[in-house]
Amino acid sequence: MSIATKSDRLELLLTPEQKAAIEQAAALSGRSVTDFSVPVLVREASEVIRVDREPNLAKRSWDAFNKILDQPAKPVSGLADLLSRPSVFSD
């Protein structure tokens, strides 16, 4: 397992109270401010990204979408012929 090289910086402006709370929490957990803060920031960022990428449909629309997916596939004229031809991407 390789360890990623850390080279980028992120600067934050905090109130004195925020900074003190973060420093105290890091010290209590036996970690540096960076080791304490980065996992929390990455976890929150991942959650925001996940929520943004989720389909955001009303229940009625979601149910209609799933109903369509549950229907049997319809034959597409010429598809079987197309799939039986050699690929244009291979030699």
Short mmCIF file of N, CA and C in Angstrom, two decimals:
data_model
loop_
_atom_site.label_atom_id
_atom_site.label_comp_id
_atom_site.label_asym_id
_atom_site.label_seq_id
_atom_site.Cartn_x
_atom_site.Cartn_y
_atom_site.Cartn_z
N MET A 1 0.85 -1.18 0.00
CA MET A 1 0.00 0.00 0.00
C MET A 1 0.89 1.23 0.00
N SER A 2 0.69 2.10 -0.96
CA SER A 2 1.51 3.30 -1.04
C SER A 2 0.85 4.44 -0.24
N ILE A 3 1.69 5.30 0.28
CA ILE A 3 1.21 6.45 1.03
C ILE A 3 1.24 7.66 0.11
N ALA A 4 0.12 8.36 0.02
CA ALA A 4 0.03 9.53 -0.85
C ALA A 4 0.89 10.65 -0.27
N THR A 5 1.60 11.32 -1.14
CA THR A 5 2.40 12.47 -0.73
C THR A 5 1.47 13.66 -0.55
N LYS A 6 1.59 14.29 0.60
CA LYS A 6 0.77 15.47 0.88
C LYS A 6 1.55 16.70 0.48
N SER A 7 1.00 17.46 -0.47
CA SER A 7 1.71 18.64 -0.95
C SER A 7 0.81 19.87 -1.03
N ASP A 8 -0.49 19.68 -0.97
CA ASP A 8 -1.41 20.81 -1.10
C ASP A 8 -1.80 21.33 0.28
N ARG A 9 -2.08 22.63 0.34
CA ARG A 9 -2.46 23.27 1.60
C ARG A 9 -3.88 23.83 1.47
N LEU A 10 -4.53 23.92 2.59
CA LEU A 10 -5.85 24.53 2.67
C LEU A 10 -5.83 25.45 3.88
N GLU A 11 -6.10 26.71 3.63
CA GLU A 11 -6.10 27.68 4.73
C GLU A 11 -7.53 28.02 5.11
N LEU A 12 -7.76 28.15 6.40
CA LEU A 12 -9.08 28.45 6.91
C LEU A 12 -9.02 29.66 7.83
N LEU A 13 -10.02 30.50 7.75
CA LEU A 13 -10.15 31.59 8.71
C LEU A 13 -11.17 31.15 9.75
N LEU A 14 -10.77 31.20 11.01
CA LEU A 14 -11.60 30.75 12.11
C LEU A 14 -11.71 31.84 13.17
N THR A 15 -12.76 31.74 13.93
CA THR A 15 -12.82 32.61 15.10
C THR A 15 -11.85 32.02 16.13
N PRO A 16 -11.41 32.82 17.09
CA PRO A 16 -10.54 32.28 18.14
C PRO A 16 -11.20 31.10 18.88
N GLU A 17 -12.51 31.18 19.07
CA GLU A 17 -13.23 30.10 19.76
C GLU A 17 -13.22 28.81 18.95
N GLN A 18 -13.43 28.91 17.64
CA GLN A 18 -13.40 27.73 16.78
C GLN A 18 -12.02 27.09 16.80
N LYS A 19 -10.98 27.93 16.67
CA LYS A 19 -9.62 27.42 16.66
C LYS A 19 -9.30 26.72 17.97
N ALA A 20 -9.68 27.34 19.08
CA ALA A 20 -9.40 26.76 20.39
C ALA A 20 -10.11 25.42 20.56
N ALA A 21 -11.36 25.34 20.12
CA ALA A 21 -12.12 24.09 20.24
C ALA A 21 -11.48 22.98 19.41
N ILE A 22 -11.07 23.30 18.20
CA ILE A 22 -10.44 22.30 17.32
C ILE A 22 -9.11 21.85 17.91
N GLU A 23 -8.32 22.78 18.38
CA GLU A 23 -7.03 22.43 18.98
C GLU A 23 -7.23 21.58 20.23
N GLN A 24 -8.21 21.91 21.05
CA GLN A 24 -8.47 21.13 22.26
C GLN A 24 -8.93 19.72 21.91
N ALA A 25 -9.84 19.60 20.96
CA ALA A 25 -10.32 18.28 20.54
C ALA A 25 -9.19 17.44 19.96
N ALA A 26 -8.33 18.06 19.16
CA ALA A 26 -7.20 17.33 18.58
C ALA A 26 -6.27 16.85 19.69
N ALA A 27 -5.98 17.73 20.66
CA ALA A 27 -5.09 17.34 21.76
C ALA A 27 -5.71 16.22 22.59
N LEU A 28 -6.99 16.32 22.87
CA LEU A 28 -7.66 15.28 23.65
C LEU A 28 -7.65 13.92 22.95
N SER A 29 -7.67 13.97 21.61
CA SER A 29 -7.66 12.70 20.86
C SER A 29 -6.24 12.25 20.52
N GLY A 30 -5.24 13.04 20.97
CA GLY A 30 -3.84 12.64 20.75
C GLY A 30 -3.39 12.80 19.31
N ARG A 31 -4.02 13.71 18.60
CA ARG A 31 -3.67 13.92 17.20
C ARG A 31 -3.31 15.38 16.96
N SER A 32 -2.64 15.59 15.84
CA SER A 32 -2.38 16.97 15.42
C SER A 32 -3.68 17.57 14.92
N VAL A 33 -3.69 18.88 14.79
CA VAL A 33 -4.88 19.55 14.25
C VAL A 33 -5.16 19.03 12.84
N THR A 34 -4.14 18.84 12.05
CA THR A 34 -4.32 18.32 10.68
C THR A 34 -4.90 16.91 10.71
N ASP A 35 -4.29 16.02 11.52
CA ASP A 35 -4.78 14.63 11.58
C ASP A 35 -6.19 14.55 12.14
N PHE A 36 -6.55 15.50 12.99
CA PHE A 36 -7.90 15.55 13.53
C PHE A 36 -8.88 16.10 12.49
N SER A 37 -8.50 17.14 11.79
CA SER A 37 -9.41 17.89 10.92
C SER A 37 -9.64 17.26 9.55
N VAL A 38 -8.61 16.75 8.93
CA VAL A 38 -8.73 16.28 7.55
C VAL A 38 -9.78 15.19 7.40
N PRO A 39 -9.79 14.13 8.23
CA PRO A 39 -10.83 13.11 8.04
C PRO A 39 -12.25 13.65 8.18
N VAL A 40 -12.43 14.61 9.08
CA VAL A 40 -13.76 15.19 9.26
C VAL A 40 -14.17 15.97 8.01
N LEU A 41 -13.25 16.77 7.48
CA LEU A 41 -13.54 17.55 6.27
C LEU A 41 -13.80 16.64 5.07
N VAL A 42 -12.99 15.61 4.92
CA VAL A 42 -13.15 14.70 3.77
C VAL A 42 -14.46 13.94 3.88
N ARG A 43 -14.81 13.49 5.09
CA ARG A 43 -16.08 12.77 5.30
C ARG A 43 -17.27 13.67 4.95
N GLU A 44 -17.24 14.91 5.41
CA GLU A 44 -18.33 15.85 5.12
C GLU A 44 -18.39 16.16 3.62
N ALA A 45 -17.23 16.36 3.00
CA ALA A 45 -17.19 16.63 1.56
C ALA A 45 -17.76 15.44 0.77
N SER A 46 -17.39 14.23 1.16
CA SER A 46 -17.90 13.04 0.47
C SER A 46 -19.41 12.93 0.59
N GLU A 47 -19.94 13.27 1.75
CA GLU A 47 -21.39 13.22 1.95
C GLU A 47 -22.11 14.25 1.09
N VAL A 48 -21.59 15.45 1.01
CA VAL A 48 -22.19 16.49 0.18
C VAL A 48 -22.17 16.07 -1.29
N ILE A 49 -21.06 15.50 -1.73
CA ILE A 49 -20.95 15.04 -3.13
C ILE A 49 -21.93 13.90 -3.38
N ARG A 50 -22.02 12.94 -2.43
CA ARG A 50 -22.94 11.80 -2.59
C ARG A 50 -24.38 12.29 -2.73
N VAL A 51 -24.80 13.19 -1.86
CA VAL A 51 -26.17 13.70 -1.90
C VAL A 51 -26.42 14.43 -3.22
N ASP A 52 -25.44 15.19 -3.69
CA ASP A 52 -25.60 15.92 -4.94
C ASP A 52 -25.77 14.99 -6.13
N ARG A 53 -25.13 13.83 -6.07
CA ARG A 53 -25.18 12.90 -7.21
C ARG A 53 -26.37 11.97 -7.18
N GLU A 54 -27.07 11.90 -6.06
CA GLU A 54 -28.24 11.03 -5.97
C GLU A 54 -29.36 11.55 -6.87
N PRO A 55 -30.10 10.63 -7.46
CA PRO A 55 -31.27 11.09 -8.21
C PRO A 55 -32.21 11.82 -7.25
N ASN A 56 -32.71 12.94 -7.68
CA ASN A 56 -33.59 13.74 -6.84
C ASN A 56 -34.96 13.84 -7.51
N LEU A 57 -35.71 12.75 -7.37
CA LEU A 57 -37.03 12.69 -8.00
C LEU A 57 -38.11 12.60 -6.94
N ALA A 58 -39.24 13.16 -7.25
CA ALA A 58 -40.41 12.99 -6.38
C ALA A 58 -40.79 11.52 -6.40
N LYS A 59 -41.44 11.05 -5.33
CA LYS A 59 -41.80 9.64 -5.24
C LYS A 59 -42.59 9.18 -6.46
N ARG A 60 -43.49 10.01 -6.92
CA ARG A 60 -44.32 9.65 -8.08
C ARG A 60 -43.44 9.44 -9.32
N SER A 61 -42.48 10.34 -9.53
CA SER A 61 -41.58 10.22 -10.68
C SER A 61 -40.68 9.00 -10.53
N TRP A 62 -40.18 8.77 -9.30
CA TRP A 62 -39.32 7.62 -9.05
C TRP A 62 -40.08 6.32 -9.32
N ASP A 63 -41.32 6.24 -8.86
CA ASP A 63 -42.13 5.04 -9.10
C ASP A 63 -42.37 4.82 -10.59
N ALA A 64 -42.63 5.90 -11.33
CA ALA A 64 -42.84 5.79 -12.78
C ALA A 64 -41.56 5.32 -13.47
N PHE A 65 -40.42 5.84 -13.03
CA PHE A 65 -39.13 5.43 -13.59
C PHE A 65 -38.90 3.94 -13.36
N ASN A 66 -39.14 3.48 -12.14
CA ASN A 66 -38.94 2.06 -11.83
C ASN A 66 -39.91 1.16 -12.57
N LYS A 67 -41.13 1.64 -12.80
CA LYS A 67 -42.12 0.86 -13.56
C LYS A 67 -41.61 0.63 -14.99
N ILE A 68 -41.04 1.66 -15.58
CA ILE A 68 -40.48 1.54 -16.93
C ILE A 68 -39.32 0.54 -16.93
N LEU A 69 -38.45 0.62 -15.91
CA LEU A 69 -37.31 -0.31 -15.84
C LEU A 69 -37.76 -1.76 -15.70
N ASP A 70 -38.89 -1.97 -15.04
CA ASP A 70 -39.40 -3.33 -14.81
C ASP A 70 -40.06 -3.94 -16.03
N GLN A 71 -40.36 -3.14 -17.05
CA GLN A 71 -41.00 -3.66 -18.25
C GLN A 71 -39.99 -4.46 -19.08
N PRO A 72 -40.47 -5.48 -19.78
CA PRO A 72 -39.57 -6.24 -20.64
C PRO A 72 -38.97 -5.35 -21.74
N ALA A 73 -37.76 -5.68 -22.12
CA ALA A 73 -37.11 -4.91 -23.19
C ALA A 73 -37.84 -5.14 -24.51
N LYS A 74 -37.88 -4.10 -25.31
CA LYS A 74 -38.51 -4.20 -26.62
C LYS A 74 -37.42 -4.47 -27.66
N PRO A 75 -37.71 -5.29 -28.65
CA PRO A 75 -36.71 -5.53 -29.69
C PRO A 75 -36.43 -4.27 -30.49
N VAL A 76 -35.17 -4.08 -30.83
CA VAL A 76 -34.76 -2.92 -31.63
C VAL A 76 -34.37 -3.44 -33.01
N SER A 77 -35.04 -2.94 -34.02
CA SER A 77 -34.81 -3.40 -35.39
C SER A 77 -33.33 -3.26 -35.77
N GLY A 78 -32.72 -4.35 -36.21
CA GLY A 78 -31.34 -4.32 -36.69
C GLY A 78 -30.28 -4.46 -35.61
N LEU A 79 -30.68 -4.47 -34.33
CA LEU A 79 -29.68 -4.54 -33.26
C LEU A 79 -28.95 -5.88 -33.26
N ALA A 80 -29.66 -6.98 -33.45
CA ALA A 80 -29.02 -8.30 -33.46
C ALA A 80 -27.99 -8.37 -34.59
N ASP A 81 -28.33 -7.84 -35.76
CA ASP A 81 -27.41 -7.82 -36.89
C ASP A 81 -26.17 -6.98 -36.56
N LEU A 82 -26.39 -5.82 -35.99
CA LEU A 82 -25.28 -4.94 -35.63
C LEU A 82 -24.34 -5.61 -34.65
N LEU A 83 -24.90 -6.28 -33.65
CA LEU A 83 -24.07 -6.91 -32.63
C LEU A 83 -23.32 -8.14 -33.15
N SER A 84 -23.78 -8.71 -34.25
CA SER A 84 -23.10 -9.89 -34.81
C SER A 84 -21.95 -9.50 -35.73
N ARG A 85 -21.83 -8.23 -36.09
CA ARG A 85 -20.74 -7.78 -36.96
C ARG A 85 -19.45 -7.63 -36.19
N PRO A 86 -18.31 -7.74 -36.87
CA PRO A 86 -17.03 -7.51 -36.20
C PRO A 86 -16.92 -6.05 -35.77
N SER A 87 -16.26 -5.84 -34.66
CA SER A 87 -16.09 -4.48 -34.15
C SER A 87 -15.22 -3.66 -35.07
N VAL A 88 -15.55 -2.40 -35.21
CA VAL A 88 -14.73 -1.49 -36.01
C VAL A 88 -13.50 -1.06 -35.21
N PHE A 89 -13.46 -1.38 -33.92
CA PHE A 89 -12.35 -0.97 -33.07
C PHE A 89 -11.29 -2.05 -32.91
N SER A 90 -11.49 -3.21 -33.51
CA SER A 90 -10.47 -4.26 -33.40
C SER A 90 -9.87 -4.55 -34.76
N ASP A 91 -8.66 -5.05 -34.73
CA ASP A 91 -7.95 -5.36 -35.98
C ASP A 91 -8.33 -6.71 -36.52
#
